[in-house]
């Protein structure tokens, strides 16, 4: 499985961005896809994940109500819609894939994309 993340950029606080993660490999549709982020000087942290069939999701508390994760199975793509962005959302965002059901720990993810930078200005 290979993952390609995109959609990052510079946005003002209060704005929105949509990140995309395109997966390749014939088994991609069997994997939970998660989004993580690493802010400057901090550890990589979990943001949100969606099940292989798109039917279940889980998100970290600090982003609940501001983000929506979705999955287009036909296009092998997972989107992370982020609204009401805050300066503390500034980070490199990574998508990853795991067989673990809605995993939230980095250690359970087997495949990682290259990351896309989100910068939120005040």
PDB file of C-alpha atoms in Angstrom:
ATOM      1  CA  UNK A   1       0.000   0.000   0.000  1.00  0.00           C
ATOM      2  CA  UNK A   2       1.256   3.457  -0.914  1.00  0.00           C
ATOM      3  CA  UNK A   3      -0.233   6.706   0.316  1.00  0.00           C
ATOM      4  CA  UNK A   4      -0.037  10.209  -1.116  1.00  0.00           C
ATOM      5  CA  UNK A   5      -1.208  13.127   1.020  1.00  0.00           C
ATOM      6  CA  UNK A   6      -1.998  16.539  -0.419  1.00  0.00           C
ATOM      7  CA  UNK A   7      -4.021  19.676   0.175  1.00  0.00           C
ATOM      8  CA  UNK A   8      -1.948  21.483   2.755  1.00  0.00           C
ATOM      9  CA  UNK A   9      -1.188  25.161   2.545  1.00  0.00           C
ATOM     10  CA  UNK A  10      -1.282  28.518   4.262  1.00  0.00           C
ATOM     11  CA  UNK A  11      -4.616  29.636   5.649  1.00  0.00           C
ATOM     12  CA  UNK A  12      -5.755  32.302   8.072  1.00  0.00           C
ATOM     13  CA  UNK A  13      -7.210  31.394  11.432  1.00  0.00           C
ATOM     14  CA  UNK A  14     -10.884  30.611  11.063  1.00  0.00           C
ATOM     15  CA  UNK A  15     -10.406  29.326   7.543  1.00  0.00           C
ATOM     16  CA  UNK A  16     -10.792  25.875   6.046  1.00  0.00           C
ATOM     17  CA  UNK A  17      -8.729  23.304   4.225  1.00  0.00           C
ATOM     18  CA  UNK A  18      -9.421  19.896   2.761  1.00  0.00           C
ATOM     19  CA  UNK A  19      -6.649  17.342   2.865  1.00  0.00           C
ATOM     20  CA  UNK A  20      -6.702  14.298   0.643  1.00  0.00           C
ATOM     21  CA  UNK A  21      -4.992  10.942   0.920  1.00  0.00           C
ATOM     22  CA  UNK A  22      -4.912   8.767  -2.177  1.00  0.00           C
ATOM     23  CA  UNK A  23      -4.057   5.120  -1.651  1.00  0.00           C
ATOM     24  CA  UNK A  24      -2.764   2.601  -4.131  1.00  0.00           C
ATOM     25  CA  UNK A  25      -2.511  -1.141  -3.979  1.00  0.00           C
ATOM     26  CA  UNK A  26      -5.306  -3.601  -4.424  1.00  0.00           C
ATOM     27  CA  UNK A  27      -5.779  -4.118  -0.683  1.00  0.00           C
ATOM     28  CA  UNK A  28      -6.077  -0.430   0.223  1.00  0.00           C
ATOM     29  CA  UNK A  29      -9.836  -0.736   0.534  1.00  0.00           C
ATOM     30  CA  UNK A  30      -9.326  -3.210   3.410  1.00  0.00           C
ATOM     31  CA  UNK A  31      -7.481  -0.726   5.606  1.00  0.00           C
ATOM     32  CA  UNK A  32      -8.477   1.813   8.199  1.00  0.00           C
ATOM     33  CA  UNK A  33      -6.978   5.172   7.223  1.00  0.00           C
ATOM     34  CA  UNK A  34      -5.874   7.594   9.869  1.00  0.00           C
ATOM     35  CA  UNK A  35      -4.627  11.154   9.909  1.00  0.00           C
ATOM     36  CA  UNK A  36      -1.889  12.255  12.264  1.00  0.00           C
ATOM     37  CA  UNK A  37      -0.044  15.514  12.674  1.00  0.00           C
ATOM     38  CA  UNK A  38       3.262  16.687  14.005  1.00  0.00           C
ATOM     39  CA  UNK A  39       3.490  20.264  15.174  1.00  0.00           C
ATOM     40  CA  UNK A  40       6.888  21.974  15.479  1.00  0.00           C
ATOM     41  CA  UNK A  41       8.702  20.644  18.518  1.00  0.00           C
ATOM     42  CA  UNK A  42       5.989  18.120  19.373  1.00  0.00           C
ATOM     43  CA  UNK A  43       5.348  14.424  19.006  1.00  0.00           C
ATOM     44  CA  UNK A  44       3.213  13.055  16.213  1.00  0.00           C
ATOM     45  CA  UNK A  45      -0.389  12.891  17.410  1.00  0.00           C
ATOM     46  CA  UNK A  46      -3.580  11.261  16.263  1.00  0.00           C
ATOM     47  CA  UNK A  47      -6.225  13.405  14.555  1.00  0.00           C
ATOM     48  CA  UNK A  48      -8.883  11.158  13.046  1.00  0.00           C
ATOM     49  CA  UNK A  49      -9.460   7.773  11.461  1.00  0.00           C
ATOM     50  CA  UNK A  50     -12.040   6.112   9.251  1.00  0.00           C
ATOM     51  CA  UNK A  51     -12.823   2.441   8.876  1.00  0.00           C
ATOM     52  CA  UNK A  52     -12.201   0.428   5.737  1.00  0.00           C
ATOM     53  CA  UNK A  53     -15.818   0.798   4.601  1.00  0.00           C
ATOM     54  CA  UNK A  54     -16.200   4.410   5.678  1.00  0.00           C
ATOM     55  CA  UNK A  55     -18.914   3.477   8.120  1.00  0.00           C
ATOM     56  CA  UNK A  56     -17.132   4.346  11.350  1.00  0.00           C
ATOM     57  CA  UNK A  57     -14.915   7.217  12.381  1.00  0.00           C
ATOM     58  CA  UNK A  58     -13.090   8.426  15.448  1.00  0.00           C
ATOM     59  CA  UNK A  59     -11.496  11.801  16.125  1.00  0.00           C
ATOM     60  CA  UNK A  60      -9.321  13.377  18.740  1.00  0.00           C
ATOM     61  CA  UNK A  61     -11.199  15.598  21.177  1.00  0.00           C
ATOM     62  CA  UNK A  62      -9.490  18.869  20.270  1.00  0.00           C
ATOM     63  CA  UNK A  63     -10.681  18.664  16.643  1.00  0.00           C
ATOM     64  CA  UNK A  64     -14.157  17.255  17.165  1.00  0.00           C
ATOM     65  CA  UNK A  65     -16.778  19.515  15.647  1.00  0.00           C
ATOM     66  CA  UNK A  66     -14.191  21.155  13.406  1.00  0.00           C
ATOM     67  CA  UNK A  67     -13.150  18.264  11.188  1.00  0.00           C
ATOM     68  CA  UNK A  68     -14.895  15.735   9.003  1.00  0.00           C
ATOM     69  CA  UNK A  69     -13.215  12.608   7.719  1.00  0.00           C
ATOM     70  CA  UNK A  70     -14.717  10.844   4.743  1.00  0.00           C
ATOM     71  CA  UNK A  71     -13.847   8.098   2.320  1.00  0.00           C
ATOM     72  CA  UNK A  72     -14.464   7.757  -1.404  1.00  0.00           C
ATOM     73  CA  UNK A  73     -13.987   4.032  -1.886  1.00  0.00           C
ATOM     74  CA  UNK A  74     -14.292   4.181  -5.667  1.00  0.00           C
ATOM     75  CA  UNK A  75     -11.446   6.712  -5.836  1.00  0.00           C
ATOM     76  CA  UNK A  76      -9.287   5.157  -3.105  1.00  0.00           C
ATOM     77  CA  UNK A  77      -9.286   8.532  -1.390  1.00  0.00           C
ATOM     78  CA  UNK A  78      -9.780   9.704   2.165  1.00  0.00           C
ATOM     79  CA  UNK A  79     -10.507  13.369   2.826  1.00  0.00           C
ATOM     80  CA  UNK A  80      -9.991  15.382   5.971  1.00  0.00           C
ATOM     81  CA  UNK A  81     -12.092  18.534   5.914  1.00  0.00           C
ATOM     82  CA  UNK A  82     -10.865  21.028   8.508  1.00  0.00           C
ATOM     83  CA  UNK A  83     -12.864  24.101   9.464  1.00  0.00           C
ATOM     84  CA  UNK A  84     -12.447  26.913  11.988  1.00  0.00           C
ATOM     85  CA  UNK A  85      -8.720  26.374  11.858  1.00  0.00           C
ATOM     86  CA  UNK A  86      -6.619  27.626  14.754  1.00  0.00           C
ATOM     87  CA  UNK A  87      -2.947  28.547  14.878  1.00  0.00           C
ATOM     88  CA  UNK A  88      -2.376  25.452  17.020  1.00  0.00           C
ATOM     89  CA  UNK A  89      -3.501  23.307  14.080  1.00  0.00           C
ATOM     90  CA  UNK A  90      -0.267  24.240  12.323  1.00  0.00           C
ATOM     91  CA  UNK A  91       1.564  20.975  11.647  1.00  0.00           C
ATOM     92  CA  UNK A  92       2.648  18.476   9.054  1.00  0.00           C
ATOM     93  CA  UNK A  93      -0.297  16.171   8.467  1.00  0.00           C
ATOM     94  CA  UNK A  94       0.254  12.538   7.603  1.00  0.00           C
ATOM     95  CA  UNK A  95      -2.129   9.872   6.439  1.00  0.00           C
ATOM     96  CA  UNK A  96      -1.505   6.258   7.299  1.00  0.00           C
ATOM     97  CA  UNK A  97      -3.107   2.851   6.857  1.00  0.00           C
ATOM     98  CA  UNK A  98      -3.631   0.012   9.285  1.00  0.00           C
ATOM     99  CA  UNK A  99      -5.495  -3.276   9.571  1.00  0.00           C
ATOM    100  CA  UNK A 100      -6.265  -2.285  13.149  1.00  0.00           C
ATOM    101  CA  UNK A 101      -9.900  -1.175  13.566  1.00  0.00           C
ATOM    102  CA  UNK A 102      -9.871   2.635  13.984  1.00  0.00           C
ATOM    103  CA  UNK A 103      -6.416   2.570  15.486  1.00  0.00           C
ATOM    104  CA  UNK A 104      -5.243   5.722  17.262  1.00  0.00           C
ATOM    105  CA  UNK A 105      -1.656   4.779  18.056  1.00  0.00           C
ATOM    106  CA  UNK A 106       1.115   5.380  15.525  1.00  0.00           C
ATOM    107  CA  UNK A 107       2.572   1.972  16.304  1.00  0.00           C
ATOM    108  CA  UNK A 108      -0.369   0.099  14.759  1.00  0.00           C
ATOM    109  CA  UNK A 109      -0.064   1.816  11.404  1.00  0.00           C
ATOM    110  CA  UNK A 110       1.880  -0.051   8.752  1.00  0.00           C
ATOM    111  CA  UNK A 111       1.981   2.407   5.894  1.00  0.00           C
ATOM    112  CA  UNK A 112       2.560   6.169   5.902  1.00  0.00           C
ATOM    113  CA  UNK A 113       2.287   8.954   3.378  1.00  0.00           C
ATOM    114  CA  UNK A 114       4.891  11.679   3.044  1.00  0.00           C
ATOM    115  CA  UNK A 115       3.002  14.444   4.879  1.00  0.00           C
ATOM    116  CA  UNK A 116       1.508  17.748   3.833  1.00  0.00           C
ATOM    117  CA  UNK A 117       2.175  21.019   5.651  1.00  0.00           C
ATOM    118  CA  UNK A 118      -0.694  23.052   7.069  1.00  0.00           C
ATOM    119  CA  UNK A 119       0.162  26.529   8.316  1.00  0.00           C
ATOM    120  CA  UNK A 120      -2.493  28.590  10.069  1.00  0.00           C
ATOM    121  CA  UNK A 121      -1.676  32.261  10.496  1.00  0.00           C
ATOM    122  CA  UNK A 122      -3.211  34.575  13.073  1.00  0.00           C
TER     123      UNK A 122
END
